[in-house]
Amino acid sequence: MSPSYIPLDRSRRLRNLVSAVFDIMHVAFKPLIQSVFAIAGPWMFIVGVGGTMMLQAAFMGMDNGTDTSWQNATASLVASTFLMIIGYVIAVISQHLVVLAYLKIYHDEKRAASVAETWAYIKKNWKRLLGAAALQQVVIVLPSLMLFVLIAGTGLIALSFIPFFLMIYLFVPAQMVGCLYVFGGLSARESVRKAFALTRGRWWRQVVVYGALGIVQYIVVTPALLILAIAVFLAVFASMDGSMDDMAVPMRIYSAVSAVLFSVLYLVANTFMFVGVVLNYFDALEQDEAPSLVARIENIGAEATQ
């Protein structure tokens, strides 16, 4: 076992569970982030390119305010939005796969994994990894969508907010589904069944963990969001006083740099959340079944008989 290895399969107190995410990110940050940037990074770069195009389209429309400039700006906005959506979806899915693959190797072999090892694991097990990511979304979206259709069919528009709360409730067990599918090796149906069993009586505890990690995400990404907001503010200000032409090139450079910075910080922040999801799964599993404790007791018994 590597001296820098921190076991995933442990039951931890609530405050220790959150701090354990930081501990694992500390010992595994470089190889894990390298894998995330190498595999998911190019797709997030596309998101950054789309964001840059979107800001530049806004600048284009503000340059002179003619009908032609606004038409060109609108076409560019549509194209950049489409590019951002496609890039974002693939980036998040691929990042999810990377973290699951990396932590599976980390857990099984008690050591850090290289980018090449992580990529090799993804190529070999891509169906199960992709299935895990898909199952999580199905657990959240399908019941909520069915309920929304049912409410819409009855005409009770006042109750249309209920599917939103259902999605919030299902978010917690949905995170367990992917982990059970990958780490537990269960079938899709068994993963869903057991996910709700592991969540029972622990829903609020897990919400607190995800909430704390969500705050970490917000803190990490906020500087980039502020920089983007400043870019938009300066563009609007320049268009009002007629200085857009003088600021066009600096603003385009500034928007490109801020979009890339946002992409990098978002990947780092999202990695914290994905690691927290896996730790939350092992914490619930240990509280429910204590498989690692049973394994350690069996090892002690085997050593005593030798």
C-alpha atoms as a printed R data frame, in Angstrom:
    type eleno elety resid chain resno       x       y       z
1   ATOM     1    CA   MET     A     1   0.000   0.000   0.000
2   ATOM     2    CA   SER     A     2   1.330   3.442  -0.910
3   ATOM     3    CA   PRO     A     3   2.144   5.636   2.135
4   ATOM     4    CA   SER     A     4   0.082   8.403   0.534
5   ATOM     5    CA   TYR     A     5  -2.959   6.162   0.079
6   ATOM     6    CA   ILE     A     6  -6.100   7.135   1.995
7   ATOM     7    CA   PRO     A     7  -8.716   4.337   2.147
8   ATOM     8    CA   LEU     A     8 -12.019   5.140   0.503
9   ATOM     9    CA   ASP     A     9 -13.986   2.360   2.199
10  ATOM    10    CA   ARG     A    10 -14.333   3.846   5.676
11  ATOM    11    CA   SER     A    11 -17.241   5.101   7.760
12  ATOM    12    CA   ARG     A    12 -16.512   8.676   8.785
13  ATOM    13    CA   ARG     A    13 -18.122  11.332  10.917
14  ATOM    14    CA   LEU     A    14 -19.846  14.060   8.940
15  ATOM    15    CA   ARG     A    15 -17.107  16.667   9.377
16  ATOM    16    CA   ASN     A    16 -14.428  14.055   8.660
17  ATOM    17    CA   LEU     A    17 -16.250  12.979   5.516
18  ATOM    18    CA   VAL     A    18 -15.965  16.453   4.013
19  ATOM    19    CA   SER     A    19 -12.342  16.863   5.119
20  ATOM    20    CA   ALA     A    20 -11.516  13.431   3.656
21  ATOM    21    CA   VAL     A    21 -12.380  14.783   0.212
22  ATOM    22    CA   PHE     A    22  -9.678  17.436   0.672
23  ATOM    23    CA   ASP     A    23  -7.248  14.815   2.015
24  ATOM    24    CA   ILE     A    24  -7.720  12.585  -1.031
25  ATOM    25    CA   MET     A    25  -7.496  15.558  -3.377
26  ATOM    26    CA   HIS     A    26  -4.263  16.501  -1.604
27  ATOM    27    CA   VAL     A    27  -2.556  13.125  -2.069
28  ATOM    28    CA   ALA     A    28  -4.013  12.397  -5.502
29  ATOM    29    CA   PHE     A    29  -4.437  15.906  -6.902
30  ATOM    30    CA   LYS     A    30  -1.669  15.899  -9.497
31  ATOM    31    CA   PRO     A    31  -2.326  12.512 -11.169
32  ATOM    32    CA   LEU     A    32  -6.115  12.872 -10.908
33  ATOM    33    CA   ILE     A    33  -6.225  16.405 -12.309
34  ATOM    34    CA   GLN     A    34  -3.766  15.416 -15.037
35  ATOM    35    CA   SER     A    35  -6.173  12.666 -16.096
36  ATOM    36    CA   VAL     A    36  -9.149  15.042 -15.941
37  ATOM    37    CA   PHE     A    37  -7.390  17.709 -18.018
38  ATOM    38    CA   ALA     A    38  -6.017  15.201 -20.523
39  ATOM    39    CA   ILE     A    39  -9.342  13.428 -21.165
40  ATOM    40    CA   ALA     A    40 -12.108  15.892 -20.259
41  ATOM    41    CA   GLY     A    41 -10.092  19.085 -20.712
42  ATOM    42    CA   PRO     A    42 -10.343  19.291 -24.537
43  ATOM    43    CA   TRP     A    43 -14.143  19.217 -24.326
44  ATOM    44    CA   MET     A    44 -14.165  21.901 -21.645
45  ATOM    45    CA   PHE     A    45 -11.861  23.926 -23.883
46  ATOM    46    CA   ILE     A    46 -14.617  23.780 -26.499
47  ATOM    47    CA   VAL     A    47 -16.968  25.239 -23.883
48  ATOM    48    CA   GLY     A    48 -14.454  28.039 -23.368
49  ATOM    49    CA   VAL     A    49 -14.288  28.635 -27.109
50  ATOM    50    CA   GLY     A    50 -18.090  28.757 -27.233
51  ATOM    51    CA   GLY     A    51 -18.147  31.253 -24.365
52  ATOM    52    CA   THR     A    52 -15.574  33.422 -26.127
53  ATOM    53    CA   MET     A    53 -17.625  33.306 -29.325
54  ATOM    54    CA   MET     A    54 -20.713  34.303 -27.356
55  ATOM    55    CA   LEU     A    55 -19.042  37.356 -25.847
56  ATOM    56    CA   GLN     A    56 -17.547  38.333 -29.177
57  ATOM    57    CA   ALA     A    57 -20.970  37.997 -30.778
58  ATOM    58    CA   ALA     A    58 -22.280  40.428 -28.190
59  ATOM    59    CA   PHE     A    59 -19.419  42.809 -29.024
60  ATOM    60    CA   MET     A    60 -20.270  42.422 -32.727
61  ATOM    61    CA   GLY     A    61 -23.843  43.507 -32.132
62  ATOM    62    CA   MET     A    62 -22.712  46.465 -30.018
63  ATOM    63    CA   ASP     A    63 -20.141  47.706 -32.533
64  ATOM    64    CA   ASN     A    64 -22.573  49.792 -34.571
65  ATOM    65    CA   GLY     A    65 -26.063  48.507 -33.780
66  ATOM    66    CA   THR     A    66 -27.062  48.072 -37.433
67  ATOM    67    CA   ASP     A    67 -29.512  45.394 -38.521
68  ATOM    68    CA   THR     A    68 -26.746  43.511 -40.310
69  ATOM    69    CA   SER     A    69 -24.481  43.479 -37.266
70  ATOM    70    CA   TRP     A    70 -27.304  42.218 -35.056
71  ATOM    71    CA   GLN     A    71 -28.203  39.490 -37.564
72  ATOM    72    CA   ASN     A    72 -24.587  38.335 -37.656
73  ATOM    73    CA   ALA     A    73 -24.405  38.525 -33.891
74  ATOM    74    CA   THR     A    74 -27.588  36.445 -33.517
75  ATOM    75    CA   ALA     A    75 -26.263  33.735 -35.847
76  ATOM    76    CA   SER     A    76 -22.984  33.662 -33.929
77  ATOM    77    CA   LEU     A    77 -24.846  33.480 -30.608
78  ATOM    78    CA   VAL     A    78 -26.864  30.467 -31.785
79  ATOM    79    CA   ALA     A    79 -23.731  28.676 -33.025
80  ATOM    80    CA   SER     A    80 -21.751  29.444 -29.849
81  ATOM    81    CA   THR     A    81 -24.620  28.314 -27.599
82  ATOM    82    CA   PHE     A    82 -24.883  25.015 -29.469
83  ATOM    83    CA   LEU     A    83 -21.104  24.553 -29.217
84  ATOM    84    CA   MET     A    84 -21.161  25.254 -25.483
85  ATOM    85    CA   ILE     A    85 -24.011  22.821 -24.798
86  ATOM    86    CA   ILE     A    86 -22.413  19.965 -26.735
87  ATOM    87    CA   GLY     A    87 -18.978  20.613 -25.248
88  ATOM    88    CA   TYR     A    88 -20.336  20.924 -21.712
89  ATOM    89    CA   VAL     A    89 -22.361  17.702 -21.823
90  ATOM    90    CA   ILE     A    90 -19.446  15.666 -23.177
91  ATOM    91    CA   ALA     A    91 -16.985  17.362 -20.790
92  ATOM    92    CA   VAL     A    92 -19.050  16.564 -17.678
93  ATOM    93    CA   ILE     A    93 -19.717  12.978 -18.763
94  ATOM    94    CA   SER     A    94 -16.069  12.343 -19.624
95  ATOM    95    CA   GLN     A    95 -14.936  13.930 -16.350
96  ATOM    96    CA   HIS     A    96 -17.344  11.689 -14.463
97  ATOM    97    CA   LEU     A    97 -15.901   8.657 -16.230
98  ATOM    98    CA   VAL     A    98 -12.343   9.772 -15.476
99  ATOM    99    CA   VAL     A    99 -12.963  10.198 -11.747
100 ATOM   100    CA   LEU     A   100 -14.782   6.864 -11.481
101 ATOM   101    CA   ALA     A   101 -12.028   5.065 -13.413
102 ATOM   102    CA   TYR     A   102  -9.227   6.736 -11.461
103 ATOM   103    CA   LEU     A   103 -10.771   6.047  -8.055
104 ATOM   104    CA   LYS     A   104 -11.562   2.449  -9.050
105 ATOM   105    CA   ILE     A   105  -7.862   1.865  -9.737
106 ATOM   106    CA   TYR     A   106  -6.940   3.880  -6.640
107 ATOM   107    CA   HIS     A   107  -9.269   1.779  -4.473
108 ATOM   108    CA   ASP     A   108  -8.407  -1.628  -5.943
109 ATOM   109    CA   GLU     A   109  -4.637  -1.203  -6.195
110 ATOM   110    CA   LYS     A   110  -4.121   1.178  -3.253
111 ATOM   111    CA   ARG     A   111  -2.067   3.623  -5.318
112 ATOM   112    CA   ALA     A   112  -2.310   6.569  -7.664
113 ATOM   113    CA   ALA     A   113  -2.964   5.892 -11.345
114 ATOM   114    CA   SER     A   114  -1.287   7.536 -14.298
115 ATOM   115    CA   VAL     A   115  -3.119   9.187 -17.170
116 ATOM   116    CA   ALA     A   116  -2.302   6.206 -19.394
117 ATOM   117    CA   GLU     A   117  -3.661   3.717 -16.828
118 ATOM   118    CA   THR     A   118  -6.833   5.731 -16.338
119 ATOM   119    CA   TRP     A   119  -7.405   6.000 -20.079
120 ATOM   120    CA   ALA     A   120  -6.715   2.275 -20.538
121 ATOM   121    CA   TYR     A   121  -9.286   1.449 -17.851
122 ATOM   122    CA   ILE     A   122 -11.868   3.716 -19.505
123 ATOM   123    CA   LYS     A   123 -11.307   2.109 -22.904
124 ATOM   124    CA   LYS     A   124 -11.648  -1.365 -21.417
125 ATOM   125    CA   ASN     A   125 -14.690  -0.618 -19.240
126 ATOM   126    CA   TRP     A   126 -16.343   2.272 -21.085
127 ATOM   127    CA   LYS     A   127 -19.723   0.540 -21.313
128 ATOM   128    CA   ARG     A   128 -20.052   0.111 -17.539
129 ATOM   129    CA   LEU     A   129 -18.666   3.582 -16.816
130 ATOM   130    CA   LEU     A   130 -20.941   5.244 -19.345
131 ATOM   131    CA   GLY     A   131 -23.818   3.124 -18.069
132 ATOM   132    CA   ALA     A   132 -23.167   4.413 -14.554
133 ATOM   133    CA   ALA     A   133 -23.351   8.024 -15.716
134 ATOM   134    CA   ALA     A   134 -26.519   7.300 -17.725
135 ATOM   135    CA   LEU     A   135 -28.201   5.464 -14.843
136 ATOM   136    CA   GLN     A   136 -27.752   8.460 -12.560
137 ATOM   137    CA   GLN     A   137 -29.556  10.724 -15.011
138 ATOM   138    CA   VAL     A   138 -32.326   8.185 -15.628
139 ATOM   139    CA   VAL     A   139 -33.036   7.908 -11.891
140 ATOM   140    CA   ILE     A   140 -33.422  11.690 -11.645
141 ATOM   141    CA   VAL     A   141 -35.029  12.627 -14.955
142 ATOM   142    CA   LEU     A   142 -37.390   9.750 -15.797
143 ATOM   143    CA   PRO     A   143 -39.608   9.794 -12.653
144 ATOM   144    CA   SER     A   144 -39.639  13.600 -12.606
145 ATOM   145    CA   LEU     A   145 -40.570  13.805 -16.281
146 ATOM   146    CA   MET     A   146 -43.333  11.218 -15.868
147 ATOM   147    CA   LEU     A   147 -44.753  13.142 -12.907
148 ATOM   148    CA   PHE     A   148 -44.596  16.418 -14.861
149 ATOM   149    CA   VAL     A   149 -46.468  14.857 -17.798
150 ATOM   150    CA   LEU     A   150 -49.071  13.448 -15.401
151 ATOM   151    CA   ILE     A   151 -49.594  16.833 -13.732
152 ATOM   152    CA   ALA     A   152 -49.717  18.630 -17.091
153 ATOM   153    CA   GLY     A   153 -52.282  16.083 -18.327
154 ATOM   154    CA   THR     A   154 -54.577  16.781 -15.390
155 ATOM   155    CA   GLY     A   155 -54.331  20.529 -15.911
156 ATOM   156    CA   LEU     A   156 -53.180  21.159 -12.331
157 ATOM   157    CA   ILE     A   157 -50.576  23.765 -13.286
158 ATOM   158    CA   ALA     A   158 -50.352  24.914  -9.663
159 ATOM   159    CA   LEU     A   159 -48.665  21.583  -8.854
160 ATOM   160    CA   SER     A   160 -46.037  21.885 -11.603
161 ATOM   161    CA   PHE     A   161 -43.380  22.687  -8.996
162 ATOM   162    CA   ILE     A   162 -43.615  19.179  -7.480
163 ATOM   163    CA   PRO     A   163 -41.394  17.473 -10.126
164 ATOM   164    CA   PHE     A   164 -38.674  20.002  -9.270
165 ATOM   165    CA   PHE     A   165 -38.697  18.917  -5.612
166 ATOM   166    CA   LEU     A   166 -38.770  15.289  -6.715
167 ATOM   167    CA   MET     A   167 -35.602  15.891  -8.738
168 ATOM   168    CA   ILE     A   168 -33.929  17.339  -5.635
169 ATOM   169    CA   TYR     A   169 -34.942  14.306  -3.594
170 ATOM   170    CA   LEU     A   170 -33.789  11.828  -6.265
171 ATOM   171    CA   PHE     A   171 -30.448  13.566  -6.703
172 ATOM   172    CA   VAL     A   172 -29.038  11.903  -3.567
173 ATOM   173    CA   PRO     A   173 -29.829   8.227  -4.317
174 ATOM   174    CA   ALA     A   174 -28.944   8.825  -7.980
175 ATOM   175    CA   GLN     A   175 -25.348   9.563  -6.978
176 ATOM   176    CA   MET     A   176 -25.186   6.157  -5.281
177 ATOM   177    CA   VAL     A   177 -26.403   4.327  -8.384
178 ATOM   178    CA   GLY     A   178 -23.298   5.021 -10.462
179 ATOM   179    CA   CYS     A   179 -20.957   4.016  -7.638
180 ATOM   180    CA   LEU     A   180 -22.820   0.759  -7.007
181 ATOM   181    CA   TYR     A   181 -22.711  -0.010 -10.717
182 ATOM   182    CA   VAL     A   182 -18.932   0.574 -10.955
183 ATOM   183    CA   PHE     A   183 -17.486  -0.251  -7.524
184 ATOM   184    CA   GLY     A   184 -20.093  -2.817  -6.498
185 ATOM   185    CA   GLY     A   185 -20.336  -4.477  -9.912
186 ATOM   186    CA   LEU     A   186 -24.115  -4.790  -9.545
187 ATOM   187    CA   SER     A   187 -26.703  -4.894 -12.293
188 ATOM   188    CA   ALA     A   188 -28.583  -1.721 -13.231
189 ATOM   189    CA   ARG     A   189 -31.759  -2.807 -11.434
190 ATOM   190    CA   GLU     A   190 -29.918  -3.945  -8.311
191 ATOM   191    CA   SER     A   191 -27.871  -0.730  -8.271
192 ATOM   192    CA   VAL     A   192 -31.039   1.382  -8.270
193 ATOM   193    CA   ARG     A   193 -32.683  -0.748  -5.565
194 ATOM   194    CA   LYS     A   194 -29.654  -0.687  -3.297
195 ATOM   195    CA   ALA     A   195 -29.060   3.040  -3.859
196 ATOM   196    CA   PHE     A   196 -32.408   3.857  -2.262
197 ATOM   197    CA   ALA     A   197 -31.678   1.398   0.552
198 ATOM   198    CA   LEU     A   198 -28.345   3.096   1.304
199 ATOM   199    CA   THR     A   199 -29.974   6.519   1.241
200 ATOM   200    CA   ARG     A   200 -32.770   5.576   3.640
201 ATOM   201    CA   GLY     A   201 -32.186   7.349   6.945
202 ATOM   202    CA   ARG     A   202 -29.108   9.147   5.582
203 ATOM   203    CA   TRP     A   203 -30.660  11.525   3.062
204 ATOM   204    CA   TRP     A   204 -30.083  14.708   5.036
205 ATOM   205    CA   ARG     A   205 -26.544  13.669   5.973
206 ATOM   206    CA   GLN     A   206 -25.665  13.236   2.322
207 ATOM   207    CA   VAL     A   207 -27.382  16.489   1.387
208 ATOM   208    CA   VAL     A   208 -25.151  18.291   3.898
209 ATOM   209    CA   VAL     A   209 -22.038  16.745   2.310
210 ATOM   210    CA   TYR     A   210 -23.107  17.697  -1.220
211 ATOM   211    CA   GLY     A   211 -24.083  21.160   0.013
212 ATOM   212    CA   ALA     A   212 -20.647  21.697   1.566
213 ATOM   213    CA   LEU     A   213 -18.929  20.540  -1.612
214 ATOM   214    CA   GLY     A   214 -21.265  22.751  -3.634
215 ATOM   215    CA   ILE     A   215 -20.008  25.714  -1.605
216 ATOM   216    CA   VAL     A   216 -16.439  24.664  -2.452
217 ATOM   217    CA   GLN     A   217 -17.412  24.565  -6.134
218 ATOM   218    CA   TYR     A   218 -18.886  28.042  -5.877
219 ATOM   219    CA   ILE     A   219 -15.805  29.463  -4.148
220 ATOM   220    CA   VAL     A   220 -13.426  27.962  -6.710
221 ATOM   221    CA   VAL     A   221 -15.422  29.066  -9.768
222 ATOM   222    CA   THR     A   222 -16.501  32.510  -8.496
223 ATOM   223    CA   PRO     A   223 -13.245  34.355  -9.435
224 ATOM   224    CA   ALA     A   224 -13.641  33.273 -13.069
225 ATOM   225    CA   LEU     A   225 -17.339  34.239 -13.036
226 ATOM   226    CA   LEU     A   226 -16.416  37.689 -11.699
227 ATOM   227    CA   ILE     A   227 -13.864  38.128 -14.472
228 ATOM   228    CA   LEU     A   228 -16.501  37.162 -17.059
229 ATOM   229    CA   ALA     A   229 -18.977  39.577 -15.467
230 ATOM   230    CA   ILE     A   230 -16.412  42.385 -15.680
231 ATOM   231    CA   ALA     A   231 -15.926  41.612 -19.385
232 ATOM   232    CA   VAL     A   232 -19.673  41.940 -20.014
233 ATOM   233    CA   PHE     A   233 -19.896  45.135 -17.938
234 ATOM   234    CA   LEU     A   234 -17.012  46.772 -19.813
235 ATOM   235    CA   ALA     A   235 -18.541  45.800 -23.155
236 ATOM   236    CA   VAL     A   236 -21.891  47.366 -22.218
237 ATOM   237    CA   PHE     A   237 -20.164  50.476 -20.864
238 ATOM   238    CA   ALA     A   238 -18.044  50.827 -24.014
239 ATOM   239    CA   SER     A   239 -21.094  50.507 -26.257
240 ATOM   240    CA   MET     A   240 -22.849  53.279 -24.327
241 ATOM   241    CA   ASP     A   241 -20.047  55.848 -24.643
242 ATOM   242    CA   GLY     A   242 -19.090  54.885 -28.217
243 ATOM   243    CA   SER     A   243 -15.622  53.525 -27.409
244 ATOM   244    CA   MET     A   244 -16.313  49.927 -28.539
245 ATOM   245    CA   ASP     A   245 -14.055  50.236 -31.582
246 ATOM   246    CA   ASP     A   246 -11.078  51.234 -29.419
247 ATOM   247    CA   MET     A   247 -11.703  48.399 -26.946
248 ATOM   248    CA   ALA     A   248 -12.619  45.666 -29.448
249 ATOM   249    CA   VAL     A   249  -9.267  43.829 -29.550
250 ATOM   250    CA   PRO     A   250  -8.467  44.046 -25.805
251 ATOM   251    CA   MET     A   251 -11.991  42.930 -24.955
252 ATOM   252    CA   ARG     A   252 -11.750  39.906 -27.247
253 ATOM   253    CA   ILE     A   253  -8.432  38.883 -25.667
254 ATOM   254    CA   TYR     A   254  -9.809  39.462 -22.189
255 ATOM   255    CA   SER     A   255 -12.936  37.400 -22.879
256 ATOM   256    CA   ALA     A   256 -10.870  34.533 -24.313
257 ATOM   257    CA   VAL     A   257  -8.572  34.432 -21.273
258 ATOM   258    CA   SER     A   258 -11.487  34.597 -18.814
259 ATOM   259    CA   ALA     A   259 -13.344  31.797 -20.628
260 ATOM   260    CA   VAL     A   260 -10.291  29.513 -20.500
261 ATOM   261    CA   LEU     A   261  -9.762  30.340 -16.808
262 ATOM   262    CA   PHE     A   262 -13.385  29.467 -16.079
263 ATOM   263    CA   SER     A   263 -12.994  26.116 -17.870
264 ATOM   264    CA   VAL     A   264  -9.915  25.194 -15.820
265 ATOM   265    CA   LEU     A   265 -11.431  26.195 -12.474
266 ATOM   266    CA   TYR     A   266 -14.701  24.450 -13.280
267 ATOM   267    CA   LEU     A   267 -12.924  21.139 -13.948
268 ATOM   268    CA   VAL     A   268 -11.054  21.410 -10.637
269 ATOM   269    CA   ALA     A   269 -14.201  22.303  -8.686
270 ATOM   270    CA   ASN     A   270 -16.251  19.555 -10.308
271 ATOM   271    CA   THR     A   271 -13.569  16.987  -9.453
272 ATOM   272    CA   PHE     A   272 -14.075  17.789  -5.752
273 ATOM   273    CA   MET     A   273 -17.773  17.005  -6.100
274 ATOM   274    CA   PHE     A   274 -17.223  13.703  -7.942
275 ATOM   275    CA   VAL     A   275 -14.681  12.554  -5.325
276 ATOM   276    CA   GLY     A   276 -17.183  13.501  -2.618
277 ATOM   277    CA   VAL     A   277 -19.869  11.391  -4.295
278 ATOM   278    CA   VAL     A   278 -17.624   8.306  -4.189
279 ATOM   279    CA   LEU     A   279 -16.656   8.899  -0.540
280 ATOM   280    CA   ASN     A   280 -20.318   9.380   0.344
281 ATOM   281    CA   TYR     A   281 -21.103   6.032  -1.270
282 ATOM   282    CA   PHE     A   282 -18.423   4.163   0.676
283 ATOM   283    CA   ASP     A   283 -19.441   5.892   3.903
284 ATOM   284    CA   ALA     A   284 -23.066   4.769   3.494
285 ATOM   285    CA   LEU     A   285 -21.985   1.267   2.457
286 ATOM   286    CA   GLU     A   286 -19.725   0.899   5.507
287 ATOM   287    CA   GLN     A   287 -22.466   2.087   7.837
288 ATOM   288    CA   ASP     A   288 -24.913  -0.381   6.291
289 ATOM   289    CA   GLU     A   289 -22.769  -3.474   5.699
290 ATOM   290    CA   ALA     A   290 -19.216  -2.717   6.912
291 ATOM   291    CA   PRO     A   291 -17.575  -4.812   4.132
292 ATOM   292    CA   SER     A   292 -14.082  -3.448   4.785
293 ATOM   293    CA   LEU     A   293 -14.368  -4.273   8.516
294 ATOM   294    CA   VAL     A   294 -15.480  -7.811   7.697
295 ATOM   295    CA   ALA     A   295 -12.555  -8.182   5.282
296 ATOM   296    CA   ARG     A   296 -10.062  -6.975   7.910
297 ATOM   297    CA   ILE     A   297 -11.475  -9.400  10.510
298 ATOM   298    CA   GLU     A   298 -11.219 -12.251   8.005
299 ATOM   299    CA   ASN     A   299  -7.612 -11.295   7.253
300 ATOM   300    CA   ILE     A   300  -6.767 -11.335  10.970
301 ATOM   301    CA   GLY     A   301  -8.369 -14.766  11.303
302 ATOM   302    CA   ALA     A   302  -6.472 -16.086   8.283
303 ATOM   303    CA   GLU     A   303  -3.166 -14.767   9.661
304 ATOM   304    CA   ALA     A   304  -3.856 -16.338  13.067
305 ATOM   305    CA   THR     A   305  -4.348 -19.786  11.563
306 ATOM   306    CA   GLN     A   306  -1.098 -19.670   9.611
